[in-house]
Each structure stands twice: as structure tokens, then as C-alpha cells.
XYZ file of C-alpha atoms in Angstrom:
474
model
C 0.000 0.000 0.000
C 2.819 2.389 0.870
C 4.589 1.654 -2.428
C 1.386 2.198 -4.448
C 0.784 5.518 -2.709
C 4.335 6.585 -3.471
C 3.950 5.706 -7.197
C 0.685 7.645 -7.457
C 2.316 10.645 -5.852
C 5.289 10.478 -8.209
C 2.954 10.156 -11.218
C 1.025 13.213 -10.153
C 4.235 15.078 -9.604
C 5.574 14.166 -13.051
C 2.382 15.502 -14.698
C 2.667 18.846 -12.966
C 4.656 21.845 -14.287
C 8.234 21.853 -13.025
C 7.541 18.392 -11.588
C 11.200 17.538 -11.136
C 11.460 20.353 -8.658
C 9.644 18.027 -6.234
C 12.339 15.348 -6.395
C 14.725 17.056 -3.976
C 11.939 17.206 -1.416
C 11.449 13.431 -1.741
C 15.188 12.931 -1.416
C 15.189 15.087 1.685
C 12.245 13.188 3.101
C 13.871 9.777 2.639
C 17.204 11.061 3.921
C 15.456 12.399 7.010
C 13.683 9.081 7.562
C 16.933 7.206 7.091
C 18.649 9.465 9.590
C 15.799 8.828 12.026
C 16.194 5.067 11.654
C 19.951 5.281 12.214
C 19.369 7.512 15.228
C 16.788 5.076 16.628
C 19.155 2.130 16.285
C 21.954 4.119 17.897
C 19.644 5.028 20.788
C 18.554 1.400 21.120
C 22.167 0.229 21.123
C 23.085 2.822 23.741
C 20.089 1.796 25.857
C 21.067 -1.877 25.568
C 24.624 -1.013 26.630
C 23.269 0.994 29.558
C 21.009 -1.860 30.650
C 23.838 -4.383 30.353
C 26.187 -2.132 32.305
C 23.561 -1.616 35.004
C 22.844 -5.341 35.276
C 26.551 -6.164 35.402
C 27.093 -3.545 38.097
C 24.190 -4.872 40.178
C 25.360 -8.454 39.800
C 28.908 -7.448 40.705
C 27.642 -5.605 43.772
C 25.536 -8.553 44.930
C 28.344 -11.004 44.224
C 30.887 -8.930 46.157
C 28.581 -8.589 49.138
C 27.720 -12.284 49.061
C 31.407 -13.232 48.887
C 32.142 -10.928 51.815
C 29.279 -12.626 53.656
C 30.666 -16.109 52.996
C 34.199 -15.032 53.929
C 32.896 -13.611 57.188
C 31.048 -16.850 57.944
C 34.150 -18.907 57.257
C 36.256 -16.623 59.434
C 33.894 -16.097 62.344
C 31.089 -18.639 61.917
C 28.731 -16.484 63.971
C 25.855 -15.293 61.808
C 22.734 -16.859 63.249
C 20.695 -15.758 66.212
C 19.122 -18.161 68.670
C 15.326 -18.629 68.637
C 15.348 -16.794 71.992
C 16.670 -13.688 70.244
C 15.251 -10.321 71.196
C 16.171 -6.852 69.997
C 18.052 -6.204 73.232
C 20.036 -9.381 73.687
C 21.028 -12.239 71.458
C 22.930 -15.478 71.583
C 25.109 -16.066 68.549
C 25.355 -19.614 67.271
C 27.628 -21.388 64.865
C 25.585 -22.755 61.940
C 27.646 -24.027 59.018
C 24.461 -25.160 57.230
C 24.445 -21.751 55.532
C 27.482 -22.645 53.452
C 27.523 -26.459 53.573
C 26.233 -28.525 50.657
C 23.389 -30.990 51.154
C 25.759 -33.971 51.571
C 27.754 -31.894 54.052
C 24.672 -31.057 56.122
C 23.415 -34.651 56.131
C 26.817 -36.024 57.123
C 27.211 -33.393 59.847
C 23.954 -34.659 61.357
C 25.238 -38.221 61.558
C 23.514 -39.776 58.532
C 25.070 -41.460 55.524
C 24.621 -39.519 52.287
C 25.242 -40.874 48.812
C 25.286 -38.930 45.551
C 23.940 -40.699 42.472
C 24.061 -39.374 38.915
C 21.644 -39.817 36.020
C 22.002 -38.262 32.573
C 18.755 -37.172 30.920
C 18.763 -35.328 27.583
C 22.385 -34.462 28.291
C 21.626 -32.889 31.690
C 23.745 -34.340 34.494
C 21.273 -34.872 37.336
C 22.648 -35.475 40.821
C 20.458 -37.105 43.461
C 21.119 -37.247 47.184
C 20.280 -40.432 49.037
C 19.930 -41.285 52.721
C 19.827 -45.097 52.491
C 19.070 -45.802 56.134
C 18.648 -44.325 59.577
C 21.513 -43.568 61.940
C 20.705 -46.667 63.994
C 20.513 -49.300 61.227
C 23.161 -50.817 58.986
C 20.894 -52.363 56.340
C 19.390 -50.475 53.411
C 15.612 -50.474 53.643
C 13.504 -52.011 50.857
C 10.968 -49.216 51.443
C 11.788 -46.383 49.067
C 10.609 -42.784 48.840
C 11.413 -40.264 46.114
C 11.258 -36.605 47.205
C 10.784 -33.930 44.522
C 11.386 -30.307 45.492
C 9.671 -27.199 44.166
C 10.598 -24.041 42.259
C 13.908 -22.248 43.049
C 14.755 -25.167 45.305
C 16.865 -28.289 45.688
C 17.214 -31.399 47.811
C 18.071 -29.014 50.672
C 14.321 -28.428 51.132
C 13.911 -31.776 52.830
C 16.703 -31.451 55.406
C 16.851 -27.764 56.410
C 14.455 -28.277 59.317
C 16.970 -30.633 60.909
C 16.737 -34.163 62.354
C 13.370 -34.989 63.865
C 11.588 -32.370 61.731
C 13.048 -32.361 58.218
C 11.023 -34.870 56.199
C 14.056 -36.678 54.741
C 15.410 -37.361 58.230
C 11.980 -38.371 59.528
C 11.525 -40.865 56.702
C 15.033 -42.284 57.138
C 14.452 -42.722 60.877
C 11.163 -44.470 60.071
C 12.982 -47.068 57.991
C 12.823 -45.618 54.475
C 15.470 -45.437 51.779
C 15.191 -41.744 50.869
C 16.093 -40.397 47.420
C 16.048 -36.633 46.803
C 16.101 -35.285 43.263
C 17.647 -32.093 41.937
C 16.042 -30.825 38.751
C 18.041 -29.779 35.725
C 19.531 -26.305 36.092
C 19.795 -26.125 39.866
C 23.117 -25.931 41.706
C 23.455 -29.710 42.039
C 22.383 -30.539 38.477
C 24.023 -27.679 36.591
C 26.222 -29.613 34.178
C 25.360 -30.686 30.663
C 27.121 -33.085 28.350
C 27.336 -30.632 25.438
C 25.544 -27.333 26.222
C 27.141 -24.461 28.092
C 25.111 -23.201 31.040
C 24.899 -19.685 29.607
C 23.420 -20.857 26.309
C 19.824 -20.509 25.191
C 19.726 -24.214 24.343
C 20.626 -25.174 27.912
C 17.723 -23.218 29.446
C 15.133 -24.285 26.865
C 13.005 -26.306 29.279
C 10.179 -26.043 31.780
C 8.788 -28.551 34.250
C 7.279 -30.342 31.236
C 10.666 -31.803 30.245
C 11.433 -32.691 33.862
C 8.179 -34.673 33.992
C 8.592 -36.267 30.575
C 12.268 -37.246 30.767
C 14.075 -36.568 34.044
C 11.909 -38.024 36.801
C 11.175 -41.200 34.791
C 14.939 -41.578 34.289
C 15.460 -41.205 38.044
C 12.789 -43.809 38.848
C 14.271 -46.215 36.300
C 17.706 -45.722 37.847
C 16.439 -46.493 41.362
C 14.802 -49.692 40.103
C 18.020 -50.616 38.313
C 19.904 -50.223 41.603
C 17.331 -51.862 43.884
C 15.375 -54.176 41.591
C 12.346 -53.797 39.365
C 9.999 -54.930 42.138
C 11.017 -52.012 44.369
C 8.087 -50.168 45.906
C 8.612 -46.451 45.347
C 6.373 -43.739 46.741
C 6.606 -40.186 45.404
C 6.332 -37.093 47.608
C 6.366 -33.705 45.917
C 6.067 -30.170 47.205
C 4.722 -27.272 45.116
C 6.250 -27.631 41.618
C 7.142 -31.168 42.651
C 3.410 -31.902 42.494
C 3.136 -30.250 39.071
C 5.849 -32.588 37.842
C 4.075 -35.627 39.324
C 0.746 -35.005 37.604
C 2.371 -34.047 34.298
C 4.481 -37.220 34.379
C 1.493 -39.463 35.098
C -0.320 -38.049 32.044
C 2.683 -38.018 29.688
C 4.099 -41.350 30.883
C 1.015 -43.209 32.164
C 2.983 -46.429 32.673
C 4.383 -44.864 35.855
C 0.927 -45.055 37.404
C 1.671 -48.770 37.738
C 5.346 -48.436 38.630
C 4.930 -46.093 41.604
C 3.158 -47.233 44.766
C 1.534 -43.933 45.772
C 1.842 -40.190 45.295
C 1.678 -37.503 47.965
C 1.120 -33.922 46.833
C 2.121 -31.292 49.403
C 0.641 -27.890 48.486
C -0.479 -28.981 44.985
C 0.309 -26.532 42.203
C -1.668 -27.677 39.158
C -4.530 -25.213 38.702
C -3.512 -21.663 39.600
C -6.268 -19.267 38.547
C -7.300 -18.659 42.176
C -3.769 -18.011 43.461
C -3.786 -15.352 46.197
C -0.079 -14.554 46.251
C 1.116 -11.189 44.891
C 3.239 -13.270 42.525
C 0.065 -13.586 40.461
C 0.411 -9.945 39.412
C 3.624 -10.843 37.579
C 1.898 -13.340 35.288
C 0.763 -10.877 32.581
C 4.285 -9.509 32.093
C 6.368 -12.668 32.571
C 6.801 -13.254 28.836
C 7.904 -9.657 28.285
C 10.408 -9.858 31.131
C 11.762 -13.113 29.741
C 12.161 -11.470 26.330
C 13.998 -8.478 27.791
C 16.394 -10.789 29.616
C 16.924 -12.816 26.444
C 18.092 -9.654 24.658
C 20.891 -9.543 27.213
C 21.650 -13.224 26.699
C 20.082 -14.265 30.010
C 17.781 -17.287 30.038
C 18.105 -18.298 33.683
C 15.387 -16.988 35.986
C 16.762 -15.348 39.161
C 20.288 -16.789 39.086
C 22.084 -17.518 42.329
C 24.250 -14.387 42.097
C 21.182 -12.136 41.959
C 19.381 -10.277 44.721
C 18.725 -13.494 46.651
C 22.317 -13.547 47.817
C 21.924 -10.020 49.117
C 18.652 -10.932 50.846
C 20.314 -13.912 52.521
C 23.068 -11.683 53.827
C 20.618 -9.036 54.983
C 18.380 -11.485 56.843
C 21.013 -12.727 59.236
C 22.354 -11.705 62.590
C 20.418 -8.918 64.232
C 18.331 -8.288 61.105
C 16.595 -11.663 60.921
C 13.765 -10.531 63.202
C 13.020 -7.462 61.088
C 9.653 -6.982 59.421
C 11.337 -6.893 56.020
C 12.857 -10.355 56.437
C 9.658 -11.892 57.756
C 7.575 -10.300 55.043
C 9.782 -11.724 52.311
C 8.148 -15.030 53.188
C 4.789 -13.958 54.592
C 3.949 -11.562 51.750
C 4.442 -14.215 49.072
C 3.389 -17.409 50.834
C 1.087 -16.577 53.752
C 1.491 -15.154 57.248
C 2.261 -17.652 60.015
C 4.666 -16.265 62.578
C 3.992 -19.041 65.100
C 5.479 -21.690 62.779
C 8.242 -19.373 61.551
C 11.669 -20.383 62.871
C 13.579 -17.183 62.231
C 16.960 -18.833 62.837
C 16.316 -20.954 59.736
C 15.685 -18.002 57.418
C 19.343 -17.372 56.478
C 19.816 -21.116 55.950
C 16.694 -21.316 53.807
C 17.627 -18.270 51.720
C 21.212 -19.446 51.270
C 19.900 -22.634 49.629
C 17.149 -20.884 47.666
C 17.450 -19.585 44.120
C 19.360 -22.594 42.875
C 18.581 -22.078 39.222
C 15.610 -22.470 36.930
C 14.681 -21.303 33.466
C 12.672 -18.305 32.371
C 10.628 -20.800 30.365
C 9.540 -22.443 33.633
C 8.398 -19.102 35.043
C 6.554 -18.256 31.829
C 4.889 -21.694 31.799
C 3.519 -21.071 35.288
C 2.324 -17.612 34.240
C 0.407 -19.241 31.380
C -1.268 -21.588 33.876
C -2.314 -18.615 36.002
C -3.744 -16.648 33.071
C -5.467 -19.531 31.274
C -6.795 -21.419 34.283
C -5.709 -24.609 32.527
C -3.207 -27.375 33.201
C -1.679 -27.325 29.742
C 1.589 -27.749 27.918
C 3.735 -24.736 27.042
C 2.096 -22.140 24.802
C 4.565 -21.105 22.085
C 2.106 -18.911 20.227
C -0.174 -19.651 17.295
C 2.335 -20.590 14.585
C 4.833 -22.545 16.672
C 1.982 -24.388 18.406
C 0.965 -25.675 14.986
C 4.518 -26.890 14.371
C 4.993 -28.475 17.813
C 1.505 -29.779 18.631
C -0.395 -29.665 15.348
C -2.996 -27.406 16.986
C -3.327 -23.662 17.472
C -3.397 -24.033 21.270
C -1.270 -26.257 23.512
C -2.950 -29.500 24.609
C -4.133 -29.937 28.178
C -2.488 -32.568 30.337
C -5.024 -35.386 30.352
C -5.633 -35.977 34.053
C -8.045 -38.799 33.226
C -4.907 -40.925 32.782
C -3.914 -40.525 36.446
C -4.769 -43.768 38.244
C -2.028 -43.807 40.895
C -3.329 -43.623 44.491
C -2.891 -39.966 45.440
C -3.189 -37.948 48.635
C -3.529 -34.161 48.474
C -2.224 -32.088 51.391
C -3.470 -28.513 51.544
C -3.811 -25.629 53.981
C -6.142 -22.670 54.268
C -3.428 -20.010 54.458
C -1.457 -21.146 51.417
C -1.420 -18.163 49.054
C -0.036 -20.212 46.161
C -2.243 -23.303 46.425
C -5.801 -22.232 47.200
C -8.686 -24.415 48.318
C -10.551 -23.666 45.083
C -7.616 -24.729 42.905
C -7.015 -27.886 44.951
C -10.707 -28.723 44.605
C -10.453 -28.221 40.836
C -7.639 -30.779 40.768
C -9.650 -33.191 42.915
C -12.625 -32.907 40.563
C -10.487 -33.707 37.499
C -8.901 -36.880 38.847
C -10.744 -40.090 37.867
C -9.636 -41.953 40.995
C -10.620 -39.611 43.790
C -7.623 -38.887 46.008
C -7.550 -38.711 49.767
C -7.515 -35.164 51.103
C -5.734 -33.841 54.178
C -6.272 -30.336 55.505
C -3.325 -29.351 57.699
C -4.842 -28.587 61.138
C -3.419 -25.088 61.425
C -5.403 -22.097 60.151
C -2.180 -20.178 59.415
C -0.155 -22.969 57.771
C 1.438 -21.532 54.604
C 3.191 -22.750 51.463
C 6.659 -22.998 53.010
C 5.564 -24.383 56.373
C 5.550 -27.802 54.697
C 9.337 -27.497 54.723
C 10.215 -25.626 57.895
C 7.271 -25.423 60.304
C 8.278 -25.650 63.951
C 5.434 -28.120 64.579
C 5.913 -30.076 61.331
C 6.021 -33.492 63.071
C 2.646 -33.003 64.742
C 0.920 -31.115 61.935
C 2.236 -32.940 58.871
C 4.888 -35.629 59.188
C 2.838 -38.087 61.232
C 0.077 -37.965 58.621
C 2.575 -38.613 55.830
C 4.026 -41.582 57.707
C 0.652 -43.160 58.423
C -0.369 -42.674 54.781
C 2.807 -44.378 53.610
C 2.063 -47.281 55.958
C -1.306 -47.768 54.304
C 0.343 -48.260 50.907
C 3.126 -50.531 52.149
C 1.375 -53.206 54.234
C 4.314 -55.588 53.965
C 6.578 -53.071 55.684
C 4.333 -51.692 58.406
C 5.819 -49.446 61.054
C 4.688 -46.912 63.570
C 6.716 -43.842 64.422
C 5.432 -40.850 66.358
C 7.147 -37.713 67.552
């Protein structure tokens, strides 16, 4: 249309007296437009350089402060305040869990820890295993696979310490405990051929974890222990998303697993109460902006989380800011909040995930569906053969399931949990945590976790393993 209009204008000009006198004005016009384009690109390049410089400066600042923090811990080892802390007096404790790895923490607490490696689609996945309790020498035939949530790692299951952390509780109850680490986190960062700063490396969401990685882990455990091994799956938050996606994409695992336990299920998200929901409409745009800078990892470890971890230690851990980091996003529950664990929790948080994972969750929030990744109209046709991504077919889920939920969970609401319940063909058991204030992270670090949660998990496991009955109470 623009070309036709230009030709008509030139024709009219050529028919007019002294028509060629108009040509310089056209030349001036196009030169001006060309100059504008060049200027725009120069401005865009300068803006990109400014953004990159700003990001590099912020990352350098956070990294320097985090390194100073770690150096100080290594030198003094006195960065945590006792649970009896008050603003006037405090008792400083040594807590190396802030800087120890998961195997280091487990070993420090007197348990055996093994690291096992599985390669899935080139990703080198490292699992942590507690094969038995401190008081037994034989490996238990009873096996549990623990799958952590977003921004997390196997550390989730041990941070609450012996007697409270679920991995320790299960080991003490006679279980062989396997803890996964999803592709991209600090323990599963390597890849056979991709570099970790490449777009190809970060081209995944929880869909690929469910389709390839967790099945590979389960197959590996059965290879080690025998194909008749009874394996129960316990997932928290995104760990539940992975479970239900896997059971629809790889329905044969409905018959391989013994039971599934979903802590704070995150499948349907349209009723999410957390302020994180407000980020959903702009997640794709933010991911695109980061991609222009060559960044495909969502909230890398050297980002603001390191600064937050440093800030929320010592005398600051009781501040409103530090508490609200958790309460604002996940639900207020000060009674179950062990403030001495906050620096430990934050130091193990932010272990690496992809922007694609964050965008996938934002699509779930906006669509109200449990569906595969939405690439947009044209790429959906190429990938799926349809204009919209297919839903995960929950009618294929036949594994015995138990859903654990709480009324104060801002990320997993009662309405969304009920929507999941309604979609499952084999109706799952439901357990409402008996604490009105129990929030999304209390599943991992609640002070009263044994009474409120762990005993119910243990009794539910007993019901699905009649040949290995046991009774443990705390």
C-alpha cells in the first residue's frame, strides 16, 4: 500500500509543471527518515549497553557482598541468632548449614549420604540419598522419592533438621530416601554438550522434567534396587506439578509407583492469592527483555537473593522486612516461623531455573488450565499440530494420590485444589493441615511439622506398604 501511494504521488508530480522540482523534497524526506532510523538504532544500542552495564554492576555488587558474607562466615562462623533472640540481647550460634552442601549437612547430622548421577537429555542430574537411619546398617527395601519445588533443591527436605526435616523423619522411620535435583539447579548444573549460559541449555520447563528426568530417576532407582522395588513419590509445590504431568505423559508410571503424595499442589492456579500472580501478565515480556541480554536463567544464584540472605542474618533476621519476604508471598504464620532458619533457607534458595519455567507457570495462572507450554499460534501448529497447547489429560492418572493442603497457602488455594480433585478419575484422599495459618513454606520448615504434617505422611505411607508396616510418632 505504501509503495502504491508513493507511485501515485510520483505520477502526479511528473504531470505537474516543473515536476522535477519536487524530487529534492522526496530525497530530503527519505534522507530524514533514514537518519531517524539510524538515530533510533543508535539510541537502542546505547540503551542496551546501559542496561547491560547496570545489570553487570548490580550483579557485581551482589556477588561482592555475598562473597564478603561467605568469607565472614568462614572466618567467624557467627551469623545466626538463637530462637530466643530479642532486639536487646542475642545469643550467637555457629551454623555451618548456611554454606555447607546438602551432603555436608546430612553427614554433619550423623547420617550417611550418597550422591547418584543420572544423565537425561544431556543434563547431568545429581540425586542425594539417605539409604538408612543412623541406627541401622541395612538399606531399607521401602523407598521414597522426594521432589522439590521451584527455586529449590534437595536441601528443602533437610533444612528443618533431624526430627523435623522430612528426609530425616523418613530415614528414621525405615525408608530409603532419594532426593532429586532438577536440571539447572546448583546440584544438576552440568550438561554433556551445552554451556550453562546458552539458550539451548535453558530451553526447558517442568514439562521436560516430567517427561524425561523423573522417569529416568525412577528407572535408575529400580536398576539399583530391583524392578519390584516399591517407590512412593512425595512432591512439594512444583514437585506436584511434575508428578501429575508425568502421570499423564508417561502413564505407565501409574503402575510403577506405589503412591503419590502432593504437598501444596500446584496444578490449577487461577485462584492463586499470592502477589506473585500480578507478575503473570508480564512474565513473557520480562523473559524477552532478559533474552536480549543473553540471560535465560530466571533469578540466578548471584542475583538479589544472595543479598537478601546476607541481609536477613544476625540482628536483622527478626526485622519486618525479612519476615515479610516469606509472609507476603506465601502466607502469614509467625507461630510456625523459625527465624533462625531463614538465612539457611535463603542461602539454599534460588538454585537455578529457566525463564521458560516461570513463563509456563504464568500461562497456567492466566489460562486457568493445566496445559503444555504455549509457544504462540504458529509454533503451536509446528509443535503440537494445533493452534493451542494441549491440556495434560488428568483422566490418565490412576495412581493412588493424597492431596495435602492448607487454608493459608497463598499459592495453592482451596478452590484450585478442589479443581484438581474434581479432574482426577480416581478420587484422592484429602488432608487439611490442622493449622489455620499454615502456609506454602511451612511444609518445609514449620516448627510443629512433626505433629501437623509428618505423622500424617508416615501413616499414609504405611497404608500403601502393608508388607513393611511401622509406627513412628514424635
